[in-house]
XYZ file of C-alpha atoms in Angstrom:
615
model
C 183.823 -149.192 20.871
C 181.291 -151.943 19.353
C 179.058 -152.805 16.976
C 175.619 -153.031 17.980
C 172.469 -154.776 16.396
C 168.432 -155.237 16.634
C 165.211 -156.409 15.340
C 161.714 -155.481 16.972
C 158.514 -157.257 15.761
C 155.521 -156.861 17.529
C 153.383 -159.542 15.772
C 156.019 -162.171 15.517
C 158.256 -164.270 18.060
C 161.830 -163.745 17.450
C 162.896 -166.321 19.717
C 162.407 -168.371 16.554
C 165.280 -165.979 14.559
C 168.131 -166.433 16.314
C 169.641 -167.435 12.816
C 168.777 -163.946 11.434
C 169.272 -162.248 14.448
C 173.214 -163.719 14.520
C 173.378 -162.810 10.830
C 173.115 -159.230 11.734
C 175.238 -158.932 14.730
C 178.029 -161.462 12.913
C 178.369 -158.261 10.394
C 179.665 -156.293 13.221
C 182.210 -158.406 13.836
C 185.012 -155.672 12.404
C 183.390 -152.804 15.084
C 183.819 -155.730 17.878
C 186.319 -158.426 17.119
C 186.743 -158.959 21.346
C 183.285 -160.694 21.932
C 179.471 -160.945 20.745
C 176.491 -161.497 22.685
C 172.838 -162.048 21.492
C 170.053 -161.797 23.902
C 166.217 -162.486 22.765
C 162.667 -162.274 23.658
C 159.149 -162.794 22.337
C 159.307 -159.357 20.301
C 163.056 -158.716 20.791
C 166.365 -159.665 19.381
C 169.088 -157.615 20.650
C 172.752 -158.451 19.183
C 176.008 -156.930 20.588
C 180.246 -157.094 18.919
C 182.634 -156.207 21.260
C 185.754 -153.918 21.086
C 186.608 -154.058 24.814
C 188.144 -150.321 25.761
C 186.835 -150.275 29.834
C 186.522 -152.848 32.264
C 187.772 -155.290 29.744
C 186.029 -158.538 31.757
C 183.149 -156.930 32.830
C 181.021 -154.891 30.322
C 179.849 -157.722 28.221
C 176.753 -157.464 25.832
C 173.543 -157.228 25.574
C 173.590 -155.875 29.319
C 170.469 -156.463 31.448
C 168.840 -155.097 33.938
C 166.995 -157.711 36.921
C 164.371 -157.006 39.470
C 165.354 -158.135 43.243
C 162.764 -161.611 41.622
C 165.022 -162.025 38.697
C 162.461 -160.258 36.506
C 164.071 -158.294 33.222
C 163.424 -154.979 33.738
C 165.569 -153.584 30.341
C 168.055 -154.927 28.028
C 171.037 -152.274 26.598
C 173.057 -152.909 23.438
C 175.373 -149.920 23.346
C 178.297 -148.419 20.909
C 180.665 -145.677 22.310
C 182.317 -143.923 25.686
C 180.432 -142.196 28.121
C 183.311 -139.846 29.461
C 181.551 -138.727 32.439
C 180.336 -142.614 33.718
C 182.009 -142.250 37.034
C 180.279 -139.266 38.079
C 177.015 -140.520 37.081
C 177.687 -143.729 39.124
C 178.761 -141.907 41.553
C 174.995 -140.122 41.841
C 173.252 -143.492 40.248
C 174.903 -145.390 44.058
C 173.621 -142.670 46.050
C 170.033 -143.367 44.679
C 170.468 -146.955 45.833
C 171.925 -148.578 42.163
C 173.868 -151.090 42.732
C 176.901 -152.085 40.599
C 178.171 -155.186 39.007
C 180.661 -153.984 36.997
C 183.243 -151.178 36.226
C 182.205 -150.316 32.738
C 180.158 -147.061 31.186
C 177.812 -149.866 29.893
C 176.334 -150.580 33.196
C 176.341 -146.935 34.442
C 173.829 -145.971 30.958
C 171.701 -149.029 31.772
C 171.150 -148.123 35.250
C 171.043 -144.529 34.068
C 168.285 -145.576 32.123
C 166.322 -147.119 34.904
C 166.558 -144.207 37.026
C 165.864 -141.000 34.329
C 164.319 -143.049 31.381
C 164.588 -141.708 27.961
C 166.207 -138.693 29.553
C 169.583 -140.080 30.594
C 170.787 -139.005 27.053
C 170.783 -135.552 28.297
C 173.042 -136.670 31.144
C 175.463 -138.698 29.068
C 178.852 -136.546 28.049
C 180.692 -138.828 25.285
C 180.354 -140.287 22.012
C 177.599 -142.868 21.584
C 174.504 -145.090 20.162
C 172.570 -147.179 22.048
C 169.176 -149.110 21.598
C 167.223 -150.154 25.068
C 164.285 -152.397 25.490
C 162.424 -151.445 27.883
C 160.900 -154.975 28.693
C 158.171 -153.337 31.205
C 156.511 -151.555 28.515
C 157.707 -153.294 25.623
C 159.163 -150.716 23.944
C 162.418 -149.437 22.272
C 164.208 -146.556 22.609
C 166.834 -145.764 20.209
C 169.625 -142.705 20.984
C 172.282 -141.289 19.567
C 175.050 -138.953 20.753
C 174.929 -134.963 20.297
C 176.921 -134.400 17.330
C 176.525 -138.104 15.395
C 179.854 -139.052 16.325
C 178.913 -142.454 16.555
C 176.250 -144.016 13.408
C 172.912 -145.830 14.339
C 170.457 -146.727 11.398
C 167.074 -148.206 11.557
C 164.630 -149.312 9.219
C 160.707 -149.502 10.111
C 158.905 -153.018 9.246
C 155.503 -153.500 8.924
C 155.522 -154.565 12.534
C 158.726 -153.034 14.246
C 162.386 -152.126 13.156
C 165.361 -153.301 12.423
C 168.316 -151.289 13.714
C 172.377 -151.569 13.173
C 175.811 -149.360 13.712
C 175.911 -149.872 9.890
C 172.914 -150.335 7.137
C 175.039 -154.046 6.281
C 173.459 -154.820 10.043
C 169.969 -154.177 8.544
C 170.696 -155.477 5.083
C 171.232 -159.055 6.615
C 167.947 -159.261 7.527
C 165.789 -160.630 4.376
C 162.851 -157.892 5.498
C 165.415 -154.864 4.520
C 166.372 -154.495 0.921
C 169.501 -152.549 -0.855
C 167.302 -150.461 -3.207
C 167.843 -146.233 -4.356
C 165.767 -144.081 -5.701
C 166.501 -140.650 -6.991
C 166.978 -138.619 -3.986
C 168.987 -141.037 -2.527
C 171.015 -140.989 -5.112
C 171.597 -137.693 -5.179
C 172.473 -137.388 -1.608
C 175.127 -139.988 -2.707
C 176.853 -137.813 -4.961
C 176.468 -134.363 -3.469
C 179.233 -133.281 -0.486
C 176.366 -132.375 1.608
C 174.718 -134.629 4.520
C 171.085 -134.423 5.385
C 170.640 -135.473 8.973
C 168.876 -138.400 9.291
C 168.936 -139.252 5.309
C 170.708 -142.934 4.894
C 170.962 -142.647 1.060
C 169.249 -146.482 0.300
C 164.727 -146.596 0.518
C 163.743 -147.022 3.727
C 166.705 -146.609 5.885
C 167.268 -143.749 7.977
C 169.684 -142.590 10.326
C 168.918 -141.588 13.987
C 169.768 -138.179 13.726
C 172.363 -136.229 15.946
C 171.615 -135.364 19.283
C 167.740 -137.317 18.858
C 166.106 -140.629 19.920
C 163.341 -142.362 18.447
C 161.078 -144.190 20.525
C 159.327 -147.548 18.802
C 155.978 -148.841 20.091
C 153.430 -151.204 18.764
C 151.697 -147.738 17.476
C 154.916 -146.955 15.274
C 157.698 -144.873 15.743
C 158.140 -141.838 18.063
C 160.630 -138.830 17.118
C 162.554 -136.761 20.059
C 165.370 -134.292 19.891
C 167.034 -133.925 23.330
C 169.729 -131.763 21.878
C 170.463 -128.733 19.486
C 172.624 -125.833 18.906
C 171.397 -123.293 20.757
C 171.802 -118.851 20.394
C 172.664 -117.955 23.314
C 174.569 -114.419 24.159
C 178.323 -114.415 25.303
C 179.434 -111.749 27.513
C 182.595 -113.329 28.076
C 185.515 -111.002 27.316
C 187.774 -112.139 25.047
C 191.011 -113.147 27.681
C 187.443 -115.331 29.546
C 186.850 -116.556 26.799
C 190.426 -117.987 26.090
C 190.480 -118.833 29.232
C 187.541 -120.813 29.138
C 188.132 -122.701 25.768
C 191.755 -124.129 27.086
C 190.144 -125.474 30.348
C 187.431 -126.948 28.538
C 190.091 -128.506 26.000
C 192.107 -129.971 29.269
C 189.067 -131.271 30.882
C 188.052 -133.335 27.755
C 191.682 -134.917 26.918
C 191.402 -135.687 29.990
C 188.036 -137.247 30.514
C 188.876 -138.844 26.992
C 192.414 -140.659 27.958
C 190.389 -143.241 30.296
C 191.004 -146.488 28.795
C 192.362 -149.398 29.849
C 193.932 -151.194 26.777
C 196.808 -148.720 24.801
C 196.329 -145.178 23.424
C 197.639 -143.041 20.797
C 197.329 -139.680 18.942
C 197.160 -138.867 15.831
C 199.334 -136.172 15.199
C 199.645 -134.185 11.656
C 201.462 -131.609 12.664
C 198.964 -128.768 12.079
C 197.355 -127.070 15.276
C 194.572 -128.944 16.125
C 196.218 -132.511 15.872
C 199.301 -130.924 17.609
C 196.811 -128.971 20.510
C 195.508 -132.807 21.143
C 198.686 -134.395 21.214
C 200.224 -131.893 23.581
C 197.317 -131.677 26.029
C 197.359 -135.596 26.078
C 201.656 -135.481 26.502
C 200.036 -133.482 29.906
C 197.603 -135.500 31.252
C 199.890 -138.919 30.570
C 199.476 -139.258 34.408
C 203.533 -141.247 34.397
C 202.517 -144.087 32.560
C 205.230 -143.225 29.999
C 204.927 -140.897 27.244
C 201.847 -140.411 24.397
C 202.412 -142.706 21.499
C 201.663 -140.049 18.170
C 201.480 -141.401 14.475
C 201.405 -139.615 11.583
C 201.376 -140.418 7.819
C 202.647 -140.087 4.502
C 203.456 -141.606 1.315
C 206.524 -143.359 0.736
C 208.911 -141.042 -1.619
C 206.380 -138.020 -1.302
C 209.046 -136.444 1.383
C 211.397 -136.178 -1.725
C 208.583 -134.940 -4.719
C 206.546 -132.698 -2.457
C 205.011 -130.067 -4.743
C 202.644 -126.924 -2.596
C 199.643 -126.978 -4.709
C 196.526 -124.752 -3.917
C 195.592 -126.283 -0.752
C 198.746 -127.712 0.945
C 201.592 -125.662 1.446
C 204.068 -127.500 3.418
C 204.851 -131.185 3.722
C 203.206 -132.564 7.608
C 206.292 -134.934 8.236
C 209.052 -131.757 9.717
C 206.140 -130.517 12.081
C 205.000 -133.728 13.401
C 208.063 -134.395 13.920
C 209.146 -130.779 16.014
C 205.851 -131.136 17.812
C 206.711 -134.982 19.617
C 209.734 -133.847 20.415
C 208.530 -130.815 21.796
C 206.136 -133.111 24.203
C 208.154 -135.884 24.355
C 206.140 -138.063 22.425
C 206.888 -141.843 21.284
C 206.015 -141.216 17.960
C 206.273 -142.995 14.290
C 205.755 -142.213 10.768
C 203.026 -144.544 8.763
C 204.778 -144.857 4.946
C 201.673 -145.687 2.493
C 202.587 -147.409 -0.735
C 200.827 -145.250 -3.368
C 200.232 -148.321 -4.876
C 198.360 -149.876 -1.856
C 195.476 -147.323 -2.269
C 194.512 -148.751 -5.723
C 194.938 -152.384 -4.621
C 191.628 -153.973 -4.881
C 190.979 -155.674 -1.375
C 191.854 -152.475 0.187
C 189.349 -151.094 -2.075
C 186.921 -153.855 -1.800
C 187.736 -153.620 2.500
C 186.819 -149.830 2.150
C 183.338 -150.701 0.256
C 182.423 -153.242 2.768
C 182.979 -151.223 5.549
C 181.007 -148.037 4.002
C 177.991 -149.752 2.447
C 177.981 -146.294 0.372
C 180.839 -145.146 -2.832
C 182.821 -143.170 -0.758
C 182.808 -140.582 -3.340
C 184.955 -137.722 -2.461
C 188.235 -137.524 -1.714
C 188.637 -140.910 -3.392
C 192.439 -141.843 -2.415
C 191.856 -140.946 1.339
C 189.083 -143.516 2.123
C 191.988 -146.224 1.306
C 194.925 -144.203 2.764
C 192.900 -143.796 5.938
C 191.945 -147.388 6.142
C 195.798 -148.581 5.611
C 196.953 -145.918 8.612
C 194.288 -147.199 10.810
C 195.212 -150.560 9.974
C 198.742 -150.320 11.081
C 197.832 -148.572 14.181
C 195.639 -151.342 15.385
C 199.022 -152.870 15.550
C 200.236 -150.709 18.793
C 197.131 -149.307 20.232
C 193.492 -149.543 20.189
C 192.211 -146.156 21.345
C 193.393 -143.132 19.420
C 192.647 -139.550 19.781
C 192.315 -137.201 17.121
C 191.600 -133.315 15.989
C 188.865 -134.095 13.798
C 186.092 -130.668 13.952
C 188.163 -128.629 15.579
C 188.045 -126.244 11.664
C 184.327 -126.805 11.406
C 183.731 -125.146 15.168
C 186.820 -122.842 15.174
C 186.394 -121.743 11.692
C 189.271 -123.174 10.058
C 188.639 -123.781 6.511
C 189.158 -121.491 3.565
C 185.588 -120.755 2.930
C 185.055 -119.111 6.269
C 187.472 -116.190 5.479
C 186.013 -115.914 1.812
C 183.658 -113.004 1.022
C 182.374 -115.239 -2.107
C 182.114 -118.225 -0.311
C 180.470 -116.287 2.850
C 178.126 -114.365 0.590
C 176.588 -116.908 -1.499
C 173.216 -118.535 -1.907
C 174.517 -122.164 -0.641
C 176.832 -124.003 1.243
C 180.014 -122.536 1.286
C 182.313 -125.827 0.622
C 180.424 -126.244 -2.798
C 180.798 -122.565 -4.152
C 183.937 -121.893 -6.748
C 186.481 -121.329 -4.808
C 186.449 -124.826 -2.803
C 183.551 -126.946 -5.136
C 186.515 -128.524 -7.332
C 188.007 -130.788 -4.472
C 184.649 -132.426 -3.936
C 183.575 -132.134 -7.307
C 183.042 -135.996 -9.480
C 180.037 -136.127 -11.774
C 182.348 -135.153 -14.982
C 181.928 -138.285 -16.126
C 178.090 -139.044 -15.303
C 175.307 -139.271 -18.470
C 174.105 -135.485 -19.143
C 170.690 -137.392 -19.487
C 171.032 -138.629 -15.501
C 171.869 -135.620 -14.297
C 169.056 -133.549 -15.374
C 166.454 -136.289 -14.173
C 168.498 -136.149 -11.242
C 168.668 -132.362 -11.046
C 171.028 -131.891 -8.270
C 171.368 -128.272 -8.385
C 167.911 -128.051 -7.235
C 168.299 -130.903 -4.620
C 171.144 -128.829 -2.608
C 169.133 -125.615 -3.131
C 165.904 -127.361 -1.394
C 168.774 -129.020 1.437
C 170.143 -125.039 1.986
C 166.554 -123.872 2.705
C 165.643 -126.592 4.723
C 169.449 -126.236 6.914
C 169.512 -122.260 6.927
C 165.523 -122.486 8.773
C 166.848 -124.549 11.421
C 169.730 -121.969 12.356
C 168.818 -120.800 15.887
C 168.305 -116.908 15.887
C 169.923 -114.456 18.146
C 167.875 -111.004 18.546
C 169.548 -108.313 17.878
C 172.554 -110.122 16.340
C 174.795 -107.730 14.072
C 174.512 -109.244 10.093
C 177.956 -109.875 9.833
C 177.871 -112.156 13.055
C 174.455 -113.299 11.973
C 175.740 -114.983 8.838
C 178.823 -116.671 10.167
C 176.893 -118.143 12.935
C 174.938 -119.679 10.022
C 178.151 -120.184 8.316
C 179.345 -122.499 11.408
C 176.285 -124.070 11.928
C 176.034 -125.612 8.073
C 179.404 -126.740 8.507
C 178.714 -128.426 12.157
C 175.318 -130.073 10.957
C 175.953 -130.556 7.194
C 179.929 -131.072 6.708
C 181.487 -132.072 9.773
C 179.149 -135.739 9.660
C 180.910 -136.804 5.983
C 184.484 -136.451 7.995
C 183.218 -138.300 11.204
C 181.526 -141.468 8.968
C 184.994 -141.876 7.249
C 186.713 -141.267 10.425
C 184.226 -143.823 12.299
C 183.997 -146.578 8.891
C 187.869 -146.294 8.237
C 188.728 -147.098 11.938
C 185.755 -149.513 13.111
C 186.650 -151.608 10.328
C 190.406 -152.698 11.807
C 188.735 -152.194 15.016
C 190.318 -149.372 16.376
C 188.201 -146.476 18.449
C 188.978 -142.945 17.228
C 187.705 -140.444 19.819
C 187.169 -136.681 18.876
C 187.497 -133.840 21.945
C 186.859 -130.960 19.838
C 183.025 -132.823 19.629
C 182.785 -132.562 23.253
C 178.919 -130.815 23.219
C 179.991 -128.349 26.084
C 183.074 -127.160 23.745
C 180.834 -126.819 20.697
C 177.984 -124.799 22.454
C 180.211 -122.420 24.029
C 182.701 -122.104 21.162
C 179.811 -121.763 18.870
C 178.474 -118.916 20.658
C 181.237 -117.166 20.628
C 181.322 -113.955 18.406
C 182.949 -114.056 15.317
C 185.104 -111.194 16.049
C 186.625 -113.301 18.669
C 187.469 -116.076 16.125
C 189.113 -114.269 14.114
C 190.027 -111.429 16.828
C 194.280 -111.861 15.358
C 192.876 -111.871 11.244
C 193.729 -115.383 11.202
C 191.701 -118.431 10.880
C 191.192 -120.238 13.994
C 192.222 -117.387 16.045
C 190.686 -118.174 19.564
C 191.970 -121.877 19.532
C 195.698 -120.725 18.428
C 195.765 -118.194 21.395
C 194.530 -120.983 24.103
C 197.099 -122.979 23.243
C 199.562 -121.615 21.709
C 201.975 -121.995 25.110
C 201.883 -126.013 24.475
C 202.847 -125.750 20.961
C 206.373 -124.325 18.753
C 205.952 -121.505 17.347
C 205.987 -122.975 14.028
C 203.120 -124.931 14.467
C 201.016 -121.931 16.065
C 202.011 -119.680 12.716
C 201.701 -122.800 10.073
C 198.631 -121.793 7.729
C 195.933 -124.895 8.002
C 196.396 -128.205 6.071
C 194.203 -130.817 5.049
C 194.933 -134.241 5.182
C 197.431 -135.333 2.969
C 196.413 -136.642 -0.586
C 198.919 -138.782 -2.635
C 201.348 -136.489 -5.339
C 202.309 -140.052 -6.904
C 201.274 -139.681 -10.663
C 200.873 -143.887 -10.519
C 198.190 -143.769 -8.431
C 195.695 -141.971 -11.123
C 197.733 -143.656 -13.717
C 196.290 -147.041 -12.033
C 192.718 -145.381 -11.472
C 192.600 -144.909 -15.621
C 193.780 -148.707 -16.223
C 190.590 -149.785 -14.246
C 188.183 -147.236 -15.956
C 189.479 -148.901 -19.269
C 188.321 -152.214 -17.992
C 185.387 -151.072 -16.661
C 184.362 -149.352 -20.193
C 185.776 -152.233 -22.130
C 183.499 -154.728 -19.870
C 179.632 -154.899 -21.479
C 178.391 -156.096 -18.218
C 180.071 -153.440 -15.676
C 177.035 -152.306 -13.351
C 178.014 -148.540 -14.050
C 178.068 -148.344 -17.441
C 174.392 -147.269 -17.868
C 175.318 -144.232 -15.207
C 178.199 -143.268 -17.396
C 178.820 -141.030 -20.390
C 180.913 -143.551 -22.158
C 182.344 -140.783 -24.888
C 183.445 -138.568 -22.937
C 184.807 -141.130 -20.054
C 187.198 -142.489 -23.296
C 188.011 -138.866 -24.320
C 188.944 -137.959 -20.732
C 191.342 -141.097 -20.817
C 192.647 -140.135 -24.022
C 193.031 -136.580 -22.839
C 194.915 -137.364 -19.739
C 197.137 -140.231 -20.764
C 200.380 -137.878 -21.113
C 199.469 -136.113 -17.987
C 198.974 -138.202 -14.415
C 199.485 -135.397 -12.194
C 196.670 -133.054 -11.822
C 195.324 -134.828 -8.702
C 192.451 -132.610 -8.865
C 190.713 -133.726 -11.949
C 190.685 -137.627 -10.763
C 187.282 -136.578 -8.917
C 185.072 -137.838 -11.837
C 187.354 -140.832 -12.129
C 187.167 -141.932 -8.692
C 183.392 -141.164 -8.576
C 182.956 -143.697 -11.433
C 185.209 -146.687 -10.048
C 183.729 -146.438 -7.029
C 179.868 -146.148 -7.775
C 181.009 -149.332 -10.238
C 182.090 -151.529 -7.126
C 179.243 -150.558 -4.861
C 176.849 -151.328 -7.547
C 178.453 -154.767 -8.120
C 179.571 -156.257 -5.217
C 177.105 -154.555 -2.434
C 174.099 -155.771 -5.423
C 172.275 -152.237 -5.014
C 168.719 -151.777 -7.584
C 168.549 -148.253 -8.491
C 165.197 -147.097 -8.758
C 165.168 -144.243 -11.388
């Protein structure tokens, strides 16, 4: 994995920015602490951080392309794993390629120069690249099928600028961190817009597109969507199906040639992973798993509405079961509220990671000490949003109403945090309207199937929203939490061949035992115990330590008792001091800390990444 950089300007010569153009790469640094590279032209600066996973000598950065006269024919800066680079080499020599090097860099590149633009299509893995094309001057800028991997740009008056993260663009003088309304409201609401980057003038490349930049401006193409498509697979096919497809990808996705984990929770999806790795181990000893907790949360586990059972016992069963070298990550509660690891998490999000506060930082520390053993981890992230694994896919209320389903009663509390925001900023803000006009536009782009009974008509929706509009919050933590220790996280249930059969599935067969994630307990559930194929789904664990939100309300105290704090104007200041004053006898509802997090959070970003709201 890497950290990849740009700046086109058609009117200017950038070989005279090499200071700027090594500003931007040098913030990559944490995606790519192996090597950099920086390669320029007349209208070009391409910059390139290493994490070296494949052909560890040879798949250096910027990567370019000669002509048998030493001409530069195109110039690749690329982020990600192309799973299926072999076979494509394998067809790319036939053609008459020739190859320097062992690495998935080189096999895109040439890939490029033999299909153009189109090689995305051909490219099975997790990835964002940007190629200039130094024959007709022009970029092309592509990103993988479901945004696994993060690619911004930012249009000048003359070209882009383009980054793994928006601090790559932000380095440049040309970009500036400014918000506006909307952007603020995508901030605080638990719903992503594809290719909406929250600050003016930055966008993302969206999932499964690439955007073409000329001197004429910029150039939109999808290569990629969800599809309807009808499945007349019977239901023992179709389990059939889904496990080979599951033991093709772990496989295709253990090829690395510095160490690799798992990370292992204990629930089925994490477990399914770990056990299909534990297979394909090929004898070079057994899977390294981690999983984590808090320190002393073993002994005051409480069930509470969402988490029924303590991870630690069925992690545990499930190595053994496999054989697996695995080890427990202990988080100090107190760690999580330590500001550098707060002020780490900020720098490596450029946004208040708003929701689910406490994980951002308990994330960051488990990544952190994994680094230490390996630097290629698997993990089960999507597998609920394809296999319909959350709560809101088996309720009628949830399934039935006018919006997305995470943010209706039943489920909006656990991303809920604008208690404490001015009433007065809210309604200019008007968020309920700004999700309302986000569900239109998402529910029009849900590809139709004719004929399609109602009931399999809405879930299909139902998926899709959570695949497009959900699943992209948990891969940017994933992918921010783990870039910045340098560590690649790699997600098989996002393999685009899983998610377009899966998601054309029926329904029925989803949910063909009553339970939730049906189809991928049955094609697996000979790898697993039984325990773990029967345990009821279990989201990542948050803290139970009442010192954690007791150390949350000692900052908001400082923050409210500080004139100059950046998010004071944003706040309701009464009722931030009657919610301290309310809660000072009572530190462990972890569910009410949303609009306490929300407000520490927007505080630092304001402050220390200097953001201008525009309101």
């Amino acid at each position: 994995m890497c950290g990849i950089a740009g700046w086109v300007a058609f009117q200017r010569d950038l070989t005279q920015e090499r200071t700027t153009a090594q500003a931007m790469t040098d913030t990559m640094a944490c995606r790519g602490p192996d090597a950099e590279g920086l390669w320029l032209d007349r209208h070009v600066a391409l910059g390139h951080r290493r994490l070296s996973i494949i052909d560890l000598e040879g798949g250096r950065q910027p990567m370019a392309a000669l002509s048998d006269s030493g001409e530069t024919l195109a110039v690749l800066t690329f982020c990600g794993e192309v799973y299926n680079f072999r076979e494509l080499r394998t067809e790319l020599t036939s053609r008459g390629h020739r190859f320097r090097t062992r690495s998935d860099t080189e096999v895109v590149l040439r890939g490029y120069l033999e299909w153009g633009a189109s090689v995305a299509e051909r490219l099975r893995g997790m990835f964002a690249l940007g190629v200039w094309d130094a024959r007709s001057e022009e970029l092309i800028l592509i990103r993988d099928r479901m945004g696994v991997k993060p690619l911004y740009y930012y249009p000048t008056a003359d070209g882009v600028l383009f980054g793994s993260e928006p601090k790559a663009v932000f380095a440049n003088p040309l970009a500036v961190r400014r918000v506006g309304a909307e952007g603020l409201c995508e901030a605080l609401d638990m719903v992503k817009t594809p290719e909406h980057a929250v600050y003016t003038g930055l966008r993302e490349v969206g999932p499964g597109r690439l955007v073409r930049i000329t001197a004429s401006g910029a150039h939109h193409t999808r290569y990629w969507q969800l599809e309807a498509r009808e499945h007349t697979d019977g239901l023992a096919t179709t389990v059939s199906t889904v496990r080979g497809l599951l033991e093709e990808i772990v496989d295709q996705q253990m090829v690395a040639d510095v160490p690799l984990c798992s990370l292992l929770s204990g629930g089925l999806d994490s477990s399914v992973v770990t056990a299909l790795a534990a297979r394909a181990g090929g004898g070079d000893g057994p899977v390294r798993s981690f999983s984590v907790d808090f320190a002393g949360d073993p002994d005051r586990f409480q069930p509470d509405a969402v988490r029924g059972s303590a991870d630690a016992p069925f992690a545990r069963e499930l190595a053994a079961h496999v054989g697996a070298d695995h080890a427990e990550v202990l988080l100090d509660s107190q760690e999580l509220s330590d500001p550098e690891v707060r002020a780490a998490v900020l720098r490596a999000t450029d946004l208040p990671p708003a929701f689910w506060g406490d994980m951002w930082p308990s994330l960051y520390l488990l990544f952190r000490e994994i680094r230490r053993h390996s630097t290629v981890a698997l993990s089960g992230e999507s597998a609920d949003e394809l296999f319909g694994g959350y709560r809101w896919f088996h309720n009628p209320a949830a399934i039935g109403a006018d919006t997305f389903p995470w943010l209706t009663s039943g489920s909006s509390r656990y991303f809920g945090g604008l208690g404490l925001l001015d009433r007065g900023l809210l309604d200019k803000l008007d968020i309920p309207e700004y999700r309302r006009g986000r569900y239109r536009e998402a529910l029009a782009e849900v590809p139709v199937l004719p004929g399609e009974d109602p009931v399999e008509r809405r879930m299909r929706e139902i998926t899709y929203l959570n695949l497009t509009r959900f699943v992209q919050t948990l891969l940017d933590r994933k992918d921010r939490m783990s870039m910045a220790v340098g560590l690649e996280v790699r997600v098989p249930f996002c393999d685009h061949k899983l998610v377009e059969y899966v998601f054309n599935t029926p329904w029925a067969m989803k949910k063909h035992d009553g339970r939730e994630k049906s189809l991928l307990r049955s094609a697996a559930s000979d790898l697993l115990p039984r325990s773990i194929v029967e345990r009821v789904k279990t989201p990542y664990p948050a803290t139970q330590d009442p010192g954690y939100e007791a150390a949350l309300r000692v900052e908001l105290a400082r923050v409210l008792a500080d004139a100059n704090a950046p998010v004071l104007p944003l706040l309701d200041k009464d009722r931030a001091r009657r919610a301290l004053a309310r809660q000072a006898t009572d530190v462990s509802r972890s569910y009410d800390r949303g609009g306490l997090e929300m407000a520490l959070w927007l505080n630092r970003w304001l402050g220390e990444q200097n953001v201008t709201l525009d309101l």
